[in-house]
PDB file of C-alpha atoms in Angstrom:
ATOM      1  CA  UNK G   1     -82.292  50.658 -27.313  1.00  0.00           C
ATOM      2  CA  UNK G   2     -79.041  49.651 -25.477  1.00  0.00           C
ATOM      3  CA  UNK G   3     -75.555  50.820 -25.624  1.00  0.00           C
ATOM      4  CA  UNK G   4     -72.282  48.644 -25.472  1.00  0.00           C
ATOM      5  CA  UNK G   5     -68.576  49.346 -24.951  1.00  0.00           C
ATOM      6  CA  UNK G   6     -66.126  48.977 -27.702  1.00  0.00           C
ATOM      7  CA  UNK G   7     -64.558  45.585 -27.768  1.00  0.00           C
ATOM      8  CA  UNK G   8     -61.020  45.106 -26.269  1.00  0.00           C
ATOM      9  CA  UNK G   9     -58.646  46.047 -28.968  1.00  0.00           C
ATOM     10  CA  UNK G  10     -55.972  43.607 -30.345  1.00  0.00           C
ATOM     11  CA  UNK G  11     -53.339  46.091 -29.098  1.00  0.00           C
ATOM     12  CA  UNK G  12     -54.588  45.901 -25.618  1.00  0.00           C
ATOM     13  CA  UNK G  13     -54.536  42.197 -25.750  1.00  0.00           C
ATOM     14  CA  UNK G  14     -50.873  42.202 -27.079  1.00  0.00           C
ATOM     15  CA  UNK G  15     -49.885  44.653 -24.282  1.00  0.00           C
ATOM     16  CA  UNK G  16     -51.453  42.174 -21.624  1.00  0.00           C
ATOM     17  CA  UNK G  17     -49.476  39.328 -23.163  1.00  0.00           C
ATOM     18  CA  UNK G  18     -46.245  41.218 -23.210  1.00  0.00           C
ATOM     19  CA  UNK G  19     -46.614  42.299 -19.638  1.00  0.00           C
ATOM     20  CA  UNK G  20     -47.667  38.869 -18.155  1.00  0.00           C
ATOM     21  CA  UNK G  21     -44.774  37.167 -16.378  1.00  0.00           C
ATOM     22  CA  UNK G  22     -46.712  33.894 -16.582  1.00  0.00           C
ATOM     23  CA  UNK G  23     -46.718  33.658 -20.328  1.00  0.00           C
ATOM     24  CA  UNK G  24     -50.444  33.687 -20.568  1.00  0.00           C
ATOM     25  CA  UNK G  25     -50.757  30.577 -18.437  1.00  0.00           C
ATOM     26  CA  UNK G  26     -53.730  30.685 -16.080  1.00  0.00           C
ATOM     27  CA  UNK G  27     -52.675  32.711 -12.939  1.00  0.00           C
ATOM     28  CA  UNK G  28     -54.417  30.139 -10.727  1.00  0.00           C
ATOM     29  CA  UNK G  29     -54.363  26.684 -12.305  1.00  0.00           C
ATOM     30  CA  UNK G  30     -51.052  27.568 -14.280  1.00  0.00           C
ATOM     31  CA  UNK G  31     -52.389  25.606 -17.313  1.00  0.00           C
ATOM     32  CA  UNK G  32     -51.100  26.779 -20.695  1.00  0.00           C
ATOM     33  CA  UNK G  33     -52.923  29.122 -23.067  1.00  0.00           C
ATOM     34  CA  UNK G  34     -53.964  26.146 -25.269  1.00  0.00           C
ATOM     35  CA  UNK G  35     -56.193  24.811 -22.533  1.00  0.00           C
ATOM     36  CA  UNK G  36     -59.009  27.425 -22.780  1.00  0.00           C
ATOM     37  CA  UNK G  37     -57.195  30.147 -20.965  1.00  0.00           C
ATOM     38  CA  UNK G  38     -59.150  33.538 -21.298  1.00  0.00           C
ATOM     39  CA  UNK G  39     -58.300  37.271 -20.920  1.00  0.00           C
ATOM     40  CA  UNK G  40     -59.868  38.514 -17.674  1.00  0.00           C
ATOM     41  CA  UNK G  41     -60.194  42.051 -16.316  1.00  0.00           C
ATOM     42  CA  UNK G  42     -59.408  42.363 -12.533  1.00  0.00           C
ATOM     43  CA  UNK G  43     -61.642  45.406 -12.022  1.00  0.00           C
ATOM     44  CA  UNK G  44     -64.812  45.449 -14.212  1.00  0.00           C
ATOM     45  CA  UNK G  45     -64.177  47.345 -17.477  1.00  0.00           C
ATOM     46  CA  UNK G  46     -67.974  47.836 -17.593  1.00  0.00           C
ATOM     47  CA  UNK G  47     -67.376  50.423 -14.907  1.00  0.00           C
ATOM     48  CA  UNK G  48     -66.634  52.614 -17.885  1.00  0.00           C
ATOM     49  CA  UNK G  49     -70.487  53.006 -18.070  1.00  0.00           C
ATOM     50  CA  UNK G  50     -70.420  54.881 -15.006  1.00  0.00           C
ATOM     51  CA  UNK G  51     -68.459  58.191 -15.587  1.00  0.00           C
ATOM     52  CA  UNK G  52     -69.050  59.562 -12.219  1.00  0.00           C
ATOM     53  CA  UNK G  53     -67.144  56.647 -10.720  1.00  0.00           C
ATOM     54  CA  UNK G  54     -64.228  57.081 -13.110  1.00  0.00           C
ATOM     55  CA  UNK G  55     -64.352  60.930 -12.285  1.00  0.00           C
ATOM     56  CA  UNK G  56     -63.929  60.144  -8.652  1.00  0.00           C
ATOM     57  CA  UNK G  57     -61.119  57.435  -9.195  1.00  0.00           C
ATOM     58  CA  UNK G  58     -59.184  59.765 -11.611  1.00  0.00           C
ATOM     59  CA  UNK G  59     -59.359  62.561  -8.897  1.00  0.00           C
ATOM     60  CA  UNK G  60     -58.230  60.222  -6.073  1.00  0.00           C
ATOM     61  CA  UNK G  61     -55.327  58.737  -8.181  1.00  0.00           C
ATOM     62  CA  UNK G  62     -53.938  62.307  -9.263  1.00  0.00           C
ATOM     63  CA  UNK G  63     -54.996  61.554 -12.924  1.00  0.00           C
ATOM     64  CA  UNK G  64     -56.383  63.830 -15.663  1.00  0.00           C
ATOM     65  CA  UNK G  65     -60.090  63.584 -16.057  1.00  0.00           C
ATOM     66  CA  UNK G  66     -60.940  61.148 -18.808  1.00  0.00           C
ATOM     67  CA  UNK G  67     -57.598  59.358 -18.826  1.00  0.00           C
ATOM     68  CA  UNK G  68     -58.377  56.204 -16.919  1.00  0.00           C
ATOM     69  CA  UNK G  69     -58.329  53.307 -19.437  1.00  0.00           C
ATOM     70  CA  UNK G  70     -59.575  50.056 -17.829  1.00  0.00           C
ATOM     71  CA  UNK G  71     -58.135  48.047 -20.805  1.00  0.00           C
ATOM     72  CA  UNK G  72     -54.654  48.763 -19.487  1.00  0.00           C
ATOM     73  CA  UNK G  73     -52.490  45.608 -19.180  1.00  0.00           C
ATOM     74  CA  UNK G  74     -52.310  46.411 -15.414  1.00  0.00           C
ATOM     75  CA  UNK G  75     -55.908  45.412 -15.270  1.00  0.00           C
ATOM     76  CA  UNK G  76     -55.828  42.235 -17.364  1.00  0.00           C
ATOM     77  CA  UNK G  77     -54.746  38.764 -16.352  1.00  0.00           C
ATOM     78  CA  UNK G  78     -55.274  35.396 -17.940  1.00  0.00           C
ATOM     79  CA  UNK G  79     -57.590  32.713 -16.334  1.00  0.00           C
ATOM     80  CA  UNK G  80     -58.786  29.314 -17.290  1.00  0.00           C
ATOM     81  CA  UNK G  81     -62.565  29.310 -18.174  1.00  0.00           C
ATOM     82  CA  UNK G  82     -63.782  27.898 -14.993  1.00  0.00           C
ATOM     83  CA  UNK G  83     -61.695  30.144 -12.665  1.00  0.00           C
ATOM     84  CA  UNK G  84     -62.657  33.174 -14.819  1.00  0.00           C
ATOM     85  CA  UNK G  85     -66.434  32.239 -14.320  1.00  0.00           C
ATOM     86  CA  UNK G  86     -65.974  31.803 -10.595  1.00  0.00           C
ATOM     87  CA  UNK G  87     -64.101  35.217 -10.475  1.00  0.00           C
ATOM     88  CA  UNK G  88     -66.882  36.979 -12.172  1.00  0.00           C
ATOM     89  CA  UNK G  89     -69.255  35.523  -9.836  1.00  0.00           C
ATOM     90  CA  UNK G  90     -67.329  36.851  -6.851  1.00  0.00           C
ATOM     91  CA  UNK G  91     -66.348  33.439  -5.495  1.00  0.00           C
ATOM     92  CA  UNK G  92     -62.737  34.164  -4.874  1.00  0.00           C
ATOM     93  CA  UNK G  93     -60.376  37.069  -5.053  1.00  0.00           C
ATOM     94  CA  UNK G  94     -56.741  38.103  -4.883  1.00  0.00           C
ATOM     95  CA  UNK G  95     -55.347  39.544  -1.538  1.00  0.00           C
ATOM     96  CA  UNK G  96     -52.538  42.160  -1.970  1.00  0.00           C
ATOM     97  CA  UNK G  97     -49.707  42.276   0.571  1.00  0.00           C
ATOM     98  CA  UNK G  98     -50.475  44.397   3.603  1.00  0.00           C
ATOM     99  CA  UNK G  99     -47.252  46.480   3.033  1.00  0.00           C
ATOM    100  CA  UNK G 100     -48.413  47.524  -0.312  1.00  0.00           C
ATOM    101  CA  UNK G 101     -51.815  48.698   0.975  1.00  0.00           C
ATOM    102  CA  UNK G 102     -50.206  50.630   3.782  1.00  0.00           C
ATOM    103  CA  UNK G 103     -48.161  52.663   1.299  1.00  0.00           C
ATOM    104  CA  UNK G 104     -51.445  54.428   0.255  1.00  0.00           C
ATOM    105  CA  UNK G 105     -52.089  55.493   3.978  1.00  0.00           C
ATOM    106  CA  UNK G 106     -50.519  58.308   5.981  1.00  0.00           C
ATOM    107  CA  UNK G 107     -47.768  56.808   8.244  1.00  0.00           C
ATOM    108  CA  UNK G 108     -48.970  58.661  11.414  1.00  0.00           C
ATOM    109  CA  UNK G 109     -52.853  59.065  10.897  1.00  0.00           C
ATOM    110  CA  UNK G 110     -53.493  55.910   8.909  1.00  0.00           C
ATOM    111  CA  UNK G 111     -55.751  57.745   6.637  1.00  0.00           C
ATOM    112  CA  UNK G 112     -55.892  57.504   2.847  1.00  0.00           C
ATOM    113  CA  UNK G 113     -53.701  60.063   1.053  1.00  0.00           C
ATOM    114  CA  UNK G 114     -55.540  62.845  -0.722  1.00  0.00           C
ATOM    115  CA  UNK G 115     -54.910  63.688  -4.329  1.00  0.00           C
ATOM    116  CA  UNK G 116     -51.954  65.969  -4.071  1.00  0.00           C
ATOM    117  CA  UNK G 117     -49.958  63.325  -2.100  1.00  0.00           C
ATOM    118  CA  UNK G 118     -51.184  60.198  -3.781  1.00  0.00           C
ATOM    119  CA  UNK G 119     -48.156  57.881  -4.001  1.00  0.00           C
ATOM    120  CA  UNK G 120     -46.684  56.508  -7.251  1.00  0.00           C
ATOM    121  CA  UNK G 121     -45.689  52.904  -6.393  1.00  0.00           C
ATOM    122  CA  UNK G 122     -43.433  51.275  -8.886  1.00  0.00           C
ATOM    123  CA  UNK G 123     -43.077  47.563  -9.648  1.00  0.00           C
ATOM    124  CA  UNK G 124     -43.164  45.232 -12.572  1.00  0.00           C
ATOM    125  CA  UNK G 125     -44.735  42.511 -10.618  1.00  0.00           C
ATOM    126  CA  UNK G 126     -46.538  41.980  -7.283  1.00  0.00           C
ATOM    127  CA  UNK G 127     -47.331  39.116  -5.052  1.00  0.00           C
ATOM    128  CA  UNK G 128     -51.009  38.050  -4.272  1.00  0.00           C
ATOM    129  CA  UNK G 129     -52.707  35.500  -2.207  1.00  0.00           C
ATOM    130  CA  UNK G 130     -55.529  33.437  -3.535  1.00  0.00           C
ATOM    131  CA  UNK G 131     -58.586  33.590  -1.239  1.00  0.00           C
ATOM    132  CA  UNK G 132     -61.914  31.917  -1.501  1.00  0.00           C
ATOM    133  CA  UNK G 133     -64.962  33.980  -0.797  1.00  0.00           C
ATOM    134  CA  UNK G 134     -68.085  31.738  -0.742  1.00  0.00           C
ATOM    135  CA  UNK G 135     -69.824  28.850  -2.427  1.00  0.00           C
ATOM    136  CA  UNK G 136     -66.631  27.022  -3.438  1.00  0.00           C
ATOM    137  CA  UNK G 137     -66.316  24.551  -0.599  1.00  0.00           C
ATOM    138  CA  UNK G 138     -66.761  21.537  -2.976  1.00  0.00           C
ATOM    139  CA  UNK G 139     -64.412  22.788  -5.527  1.00  0.00           C
ATOM    140  CA  UNK G 140     -60.722  21.691  -5.860  1.00  0.00           C
ATOM    141  CA  UNK G 141     -57.958  23.418  -7.911  1.00  0.00           C
ATOM    142  CA  UNK G 142     -55.600  21.430 -10.067  1.00  0.00           C
ATOM    143  CA  UNK G 143     -52.354  23.473 -10.409  1.00  0.00           C
ATOM    144  CA  UNK G 144     -50.097  22.351 -13.145  1.00  0.00           C
ATOM    145  CA  UNK G 145     -46.286  22.528 -12.985  1.00  0.00           C
ATOM    146  CA  UNK G 146     -44.632  24.897 -15.480  1.00  0.00           C
ATOM    147  CA  UNK G 147     -41.926  22.444 -16.239  1.00  0.00           C
ATOM    148  CA  UNK G 148     -43.854  19.202 -16.298  1.00  0.00           C
ATOM    149  CA  UNK G 149     -47.448  19.078 -17.713  1.00  0.00           C
ATOM    150  CA  UNK G 150     -47.915  15.748 -15.783  1.00  0.00           C
ATOM    151  CA  UNK G 151     -46.923  17.142 -12.505  1.00  0.00           C
ATOM    152  CA  UNK G 152     -50.157  18.437 -11.021  1.00  0.00           C
ATOM    153  CA  UNK G 153     -50.948  19.442  -7.426  1.00  0.00           C
ATOM    154  CA  UNK G 154     -54.489  19.261  -6.072  1.00  0.00           C
ATOM    155  CA  UNK G 155     -55.473  22.034  -3.690  1.00  0.00           C
ATOM    156  CA  UNK G 156     -58.668  21.582  -1.622  1.00  0.00           C
ATOM    157  CA  UNK G 157     -60.748  24.182   0.218  1.00  0.00           C
ATOM    158  CA  UNK G 158     -59.835  26.316   2.040  1.00  0.00           C
ATOM    159  CA  UNK G 159     -56.783  26.413   0.034  1.00  0.00           C
ATOM    160  CA  UNK G 160     -54.473  27.253   2.928  1.00  0.00           C
ATOM    161  CA  UNK G 161     -51.560  25.569   1.072  1.00  0.00           C
ATOM    162  CA  UNK G 162     -52.152  27.361  -2.195  1.00  0.00           C
ATOM    163  CA  UNK G 163     -48.887  29.104  -3.367  1.00  0.00           C
ATOM    164  CA  UNK G 164     -48.526  32.897  -3.558  1.00  0.00           C
ATOM    165  CA  UNK G 165     -48.927  34.029  -7.130  1.00  0.00           C
ATOM    166  CA  UNK G 166     -47.010  36.699  -9.006  1.00  0.00           C
ATOM    167  CA  UNK G 167     -48.677  39.054 -11.472  1.00  0.00           C
ATOM    168  CA  UNK G 168     -48.029  42.343 -13.342  1.00  0.00           C
ATOM    169  CA  UNK G 169     -51.489  43.657 -12.130  1.00  0.00           C
ATOM    170  CA  UNK G 170     -50.869  46.701 -10.024  1.00  0.00           C
ATOM    171  CA  UNK G 171     -52.750  46.696  -6.650  1.00  0.00           C
ATOM    172  CA  UNK G 172     -53.127  50.510  -6.854  1.00  0.00           C
ATOM    173  CA  UNK G 173     -55.326  50.236  -9.904  1.00  0.00           C
ATOM    174  CA  UNK G 174     -57.464  47.212  -9.482  1.00  0.00           C
ATOM    175  CA  UNK G 175     -56.978  44.597  -6.962  1.00  0.00           C
ATOM    176  CA  UNK G 176     -57.726  47.013  -4.182  1.00  0.00           C
ATOM    177  CA  UNK G 177     -60.621  48.552  -6.172  1.00  0.00           C
ATOM    178  CA  UNK G 178     -62.159  45.058  -6.914  1.00  0.00           C
ATOM    179  CA  UNK G 179     -61.632  43.890  -3.317  1.00  0.00           C
ATOM    180  CA  UNK G 180     -62.939  47.080  -1.872  1.00  0.00           C
ATOM    181  CA  UNK G 181     -66.025  46.874  -4.074  1.00  0.00           C
ATOM    182  CA  UNK G 182     -66.792  43.393  -2.782  1.00  0.00           C
ATOM    183  CA  UNK G 183     -66.162  44.366   0.919  1.00  0.00           C
ATOM    184  CA  UNK G 184     -68.348  47.468   0.579  1.00  0.00           C
ATOM    185  CA  UNK G 185     -71.464  45.624  -0.413  1.00  0.00           C
ATOM    186  CA  UNK G 186     -70.642  43.106  -3.089  1.00  0.00           C
ATOM    187  CA  UNK G 187     -70.779  39.957  -0.925  1.00  0.00           C
ATOM    188  CA  UNK G 188     -72.783  38.721   1.953  1.00  0.00           C
ATOM    189  CA  UNK G 189     -72.152  40.101   5.404  1.00  0.00           C
ATOM    190  CA  UNK G 190     -70.993  36.801   6.691  1.00  0.00           C
ATOM    191  CA  UNK G 191     -68.442  36.465   3.844  1.00  0.00           C
ATOM    192  CA  UNK G 192     -67.186  39.958   4.488  1.00  0.00           C
ATOM    193  CA  UNK G 193     -66.916  39.282   8.252  1.00  0.00           C
ATOM    194  CA  UNK G 194     -64.825  36.077   7.571  1.00  0.00           C
ATOM    195  CA  UNK G 195     -62.415  38.080   5.347  1.00  0.00           C
ATOM    196  CA  UNK G 196     -61.963  40.798   7.979  1.00  0.00           C
ATOM    197  CA  UNK G 197     -61.481  38.161  10.652  1.00  0.00           C
ATOM    198  CA  UNK G 198     -58.670  36.617   8.693  1.00  0.00           C
ATOM    199  CA  UNK G 199     -57.295  39.879   7.370  1.00  0.00           C
ATOM    200  CA  UNK G 200     -58.134  42.702   9.797  1.00  0.00           C
ATOM    201  CA  UNK G 201     -56.180  45.246   7.764  1.00  0.00           C
ATOM    202  CA  UNK G 202     -58.691  44.740   4.882  1.00  0.00           C
ATOM    203  CA  UNK G 203     -60.752  47.400   6.742  1.00  0.00           C
ATOM    204  CA  UNK G 204     -58.159  49.877   5.235  1.00  0.00           C
ATOM    205  CA  UNK G 205     -59.062  48.527   1.706  1.00  0.00           C
ATOM    206  CA  UNK G 206     -62.648  49.468   2.515  1.00  0.00           C
ATOM    207  CA  UNK G 207     -61.541  52.943   3.530  1.00  0.00           C
ATOM    208  CA  UNK G 208     -59.388  53.341   0.395  1.00  0.00           C
ATOM    209  CA  UNK G 209     -62.203  52.290  -1.795  1.00  0.00           C
ATOM    210  CA  UNK G 210     -64.743  54.536  -0.143  1.00  0.00           C
ATOM    211  CA  UNK G 211     -62.235  57.442  -0.538  1.00  0.00           C
ATOM    212  CA  UNK G 212     -61.456  56.698  -4.111  1.00  0.00           C
ATOM    213  CA  UNK G 213     -65.044  56.609  -5.270  1.00  0.00           C
ATOM    214  CA  UNK G 214     -66.304  59.468  -3.085  1.00  0.00           C
ATOM    215  CA  UNK G 215     -67.920  62.503  -4.642  1.00  0.00           C
ATOM    216  CA  UNK G 216     -65.557  65.132  -6.183  1.00  0.00           C
ATOM    217  CA  UNK G 217     -64.793  68.212  -4.162  1.00  0.00           C
ATOM    218  CA  UNK G 218     -66.600  71.283  -5.276  1.00  0.00           C
ATOM    219  CA  UNK G 219     -63.480  72.908  -6.721  1.00  0.00           C
ATOM    220  CA  UNK G 220     -62.374  69.814  -8.808  1.00  0.00           C
ATOM    221  CA  UNK G 221     -63.401  71.400 -12.128  1.00  0.00           C
ATOM    222  CA  UNK G 222     -61.163  74.309 -11.407  1.00  0.00           C
ATOM    223  CA  UNK G 223     -58.092  72.230 -10.888  1.00  0.00           C
ATOM    224  CA  UNK G 224     -55.631  72.621 -13.710  1.00  0.00           C
ATOM    225  CA  UNK G 225     -54.078  69.393 -12.781  1.00  0.00           C
ATOM    226  CA  UNK G 226     -57.329  67.474 -13.195  1.00  0.00           C
ATOM    227  CA  UNK G 227     -58.983  69.340 -16.040  1.00  0.00           C
ATOM    228  CA  UNK G 228     -57.166  69.674 -19.520  1.00  0.00           C
ATOM    229  CA  UNK G 229     -57.659  73.152 -20.831  1.00  0.00           C
ATOM    230  CA  UNK G 230     -59.526  73.206 -24.072  1.00  0.00           C
ATOM    231  CA  UNK G 231     -57.331  76.019 -25.560  1.00  0.00           C
ATOM    232  CA  UNK G 232     -54.423  73.460 -25.652  1.00  0.00           C
ATOM    233  CA  UNK G 233     -55.994  72.023 -28.812  1.00  0.00           C
ATOM    234  CA  UNK G 234     -55.662  68.520 -27.566  1.00  0.00           C
ATOM    235  CA  UNK G 235     -58.209  65.865 -28.155  1.00  0.00           C
ATOM    236  CA  UNK G 236     -60.244  64.913 -25.293  1.00  0.00           C
ATOM    237  CA  UNK G 237     -58.960  61.579 -23.886  1.00  0.00           C
ATOM    238  CA  UNK G 238     -62.408  60.336 -23.674  1.00  0.00           C
ATOM    239  CA  UNK G 239     -63.558  61.179 -27.205  1.00  0.00           C
ATOM    240  CA  UNK G 240     -61.826  58.505 -29.384  1.00  0.00           C
ATOM    241  CA  UNK G 241     -64.210  55.519 -29.471  1.00  0.00           C
ATOM    242  CA  UNK G 242     -62.852  53.133 -32.192  1.00  0.00           C
ATOM    243  CA  UNK G 243     -60.880  50.137 -31.011  1.00  0.00           C
ATOM    244  CA  UNK G 244     -58.815  50.169 -34.215  1.00  0.00           C
ATOM    245  CA  UNK G 245     -57.386  53.576 -33.177  1.00  0.00           C
ATOM    246  CA  UNK G 246     -55.502  51.747 -30.406  1.00  0.00           C
ATOM    247  CA  UNK G 247     -52.547  50.563 -32.403  1.00  0.00           C
ATOM    248  CA  UNK G 248     -49.764  50.969 -29.711  1.00  0.00           C
ATOM    249  CA  UNK G 249     -48.618  47.623 -28.652  1.00  0.00           C
ATOM    250  CA  UNK G 250     -46.651  48.965 -25.755  1.00  0.00           C
ATOM    251  CA  UNK G 251     -48.432  51.980 -24.146  1.00  0.00           C
ATOM    252  CA  UNK G 252     -52.133  52.123 -23.159  1.00  0.00           C
ATOM    253  CA  UNK G 253     -53.858  55.341 -24.567  1.00  0.00           C
ATOM    254  CA  UNK G 254     -54.782  57.767 -21.864  1.00  0.00           C
ATOM    255  CA  UNK G 255     -58.514  57.808 -22.632  1.00  0.00           C
ATOM    256  CA  UNK G 256     -61.444  56.003 -21.217  1.00  0.00           C
ATOM    257  CA  UNK G 257     -63.277  53.097 -22.931  1.00  0.00           C
ATOM    258  CA  UNK G 258     -66.176  54.494 -24.942  1.00  0.00           C
ATOM    259  CA  UNK G 259     -69.680  53.372 -25.837  1.00  0.00           C
ATOM    260  CA  UNK G 260     -70.662  52.578 -29.281  1.00  0.00           C
ATOM    261  CA  UNK G 261     -73.748  54.248 -30.609  1.00  0.00           C
ATOM    262  CA  UNK G 262     -77.028  52.887 -29.433  1.00  0.00           C
ATOM    263  CA  UNK G 263     -78.370  50.093 -31.549  1.00  0.00           C
ATOM    264  CA  UNK G 264     -81.303  47.769 -31.244  1.00  0.00           C
ATOM    265  CA  UNK G 265     -80.619  44.196 -30.290  1.00  0.00           C
ATOM    266  CA  UNK G 266     -77.056  44.950 -29.454  1.00  0.00           C
ATOM    267  CA  UNK G 267     -75.752  43.119 -26.340  1.00  0.00           C
ATOM    268  CA  UNK G 268     -75.308  45.628 -23.520  1.00  0.00           C
ATOM    269  CA  UNK G 269     -72.136  43.805 -22.158  1.00  0.00           C
ATOM    270  CA  UNK G 270     -68.732  43.582 -23.709  1.00  0.00           C
ATOM    271  CA  UNK G 271     -66.591  42.926 -20.781  1.00  0.00           C
ATOM    272  CA  UNK G 272     -64.344  39.975 -19.845  1.00  0.00           C
ATOM    273  CA  UNK G 273     -64.961  40.737 -16.218  1.00  0.00           C
ATOM    274  CA  UNK G 274     -68.808  41.637 -15.919  1.00  0.00           C
ATOM    275  CA  UNK G 275     -70.071  40.402 -12.806  1.00  0.00           C
ATOM    276  CA  UNK G 276     -73.233  38.128 -12.719  1.00  0.00           C
ATOM    277  CA  UNK G 277     -75.012  39.837  -9.896  1.00  0.00           C
ATOM    278  CA  UNK G 278     -77.199  41.959 -12.209  1.00  0.00           C
ATOM    279  CA  UNK G 279     -76.823  45.275 -10.365  1.00  0.00           C
ATOM    280  CA  UNK G 280     -75.517  48.516 -12.037  1.00  0.00           C
ATOM    281  CA  UNK G 281     -75.389  50.315  -8.756  1.00  0.00           C
ATOM    282  CA  UNK G 282     -73.343  48.107  -6.699  1.00  0.00           C
ATOM    283  CA  UNK G 283     -70.156  49.940  -7.363  1.00  0.00           C
ATOM    284  CA  UNK G 284     -71.464  52.791  -5.469  1.00  0.00           C
ATOM    285  CA  UNK G 285     -72.934  50.818  -2.760  1.00  0.00           C
ATOM    286  CA  UNK G 286     -70.364  51.500  -0.175  1.00  0.00           C
ATOM    287  CA  UNK G 287     -70.558  50.666   3.522  1.00  0.00           C
ATOM    288  CA  UNK G 288     -69.278  53.536   5.690  1.00  0.00           C
ATOM    289  CA  UNK G 289     -67.741  52.195   8.884  1.00  0.00           C
ATOM    290  CA  UNK G 290     -66.793  54.234  11.927  1.00  0.00           C
ATOM    291  CA  UNK G 291     -63.220  53.897  11.031  1.00  0.00           C
ATOM    292  CA  UNK G 292     -63.925  54.958   7.521  1.00  0.00           C
ATOM    293  CA  UNK G 293     -65.733  58.155   8.620  1.00  0.00           C
ATOM    294  CA  UNK G 294     -62.887  58.820  11.075  1.00  0.00           C
ATOM    295  CA  UNK G 295     -60.373  58.209   8.230  1.00  0.00           C
ATOM    296  CA  UNK G 296     -62.154  60.775   6.071  1.00  0.00           C
ATOM    297  CA  UNK G 297     -62.281  63.374   8.919  1.00  0.00           C
ATOM    298  CA  UNK G 298     -58.714  63.040   9.825  1.00  0.00           C
ATOM    299  CA  UNK G 299     -57.432  63.270   6.236  1.00  0.00           C
ATOM    300  CA  UNK G 300     -59.423  66.485   5.727  1.00  0.00           C
ATOM    301  CA  UNK G 301     -57.696  68.002   8.748  1.00  0.00           C
ATOM    302  CA  UNK G 302     -54.172  66.775   8.221  1.00  0.00           C
ATOM    303  CA  UNK G 303     -53.784  66.783   4.548  1.00  0.00           C
TER     304      UNK G 303
END
């Protein structure tokens, strides 16, 4: 018997379309929606199967427990079918701007902010760099012009001339999480080394990811800013499990994606971003570096 997550609601899809500055064109190839463009989650929505991971992320991000919805439009982009498949296979990623990553670090100590000082970075759109990871040396990208469908630019590996892309996806939520997951055990050691050689500051992304999925402090369940008191009479944000209850086309419900009841023969995956590496434990398979340990120790003292 297997369980599966509820399907992405029509409202979640509508919110993503409304937020997308590229009008549902493929973020990478820039082809229109009519050419097989698919909805894609940046950070795997199947992480909702791992409540302990979401507990930790919610704590690190100064959120209420049970309120992180991975179907938010800030976690959804549109990709052509081939680019989507390569993304799910961890063949390429998006690199956020270093200045954005630095805003999550203490300006003096360079350590990740703890919960009480977690920054709320605003912005409707953000800029990202397309970066190959591995096994796409023989692939080229045909990027279409927005104004002229016949105007196509061919980009070849290593894609150094590929333009910076703009997206509504928030780096706080998902690009740093996804990239941190890759760096902390999701890709080969040689691919990781290549990324760090090119972008040395990505080690800070590793540190952020390690902090954000770390075990909760012992007193977390006593923190009123984290736990919603039962006496308030509010429905738990993680209880509602029906996609059709999500009828708001503007705001994402503050609740987690839920599992449907177990059923024989049901597919165990319902995500547009499920990776193809076959491991349910890789999210927690973090690599602690010397700087990561030092970061944790310094934050404990100075925060």
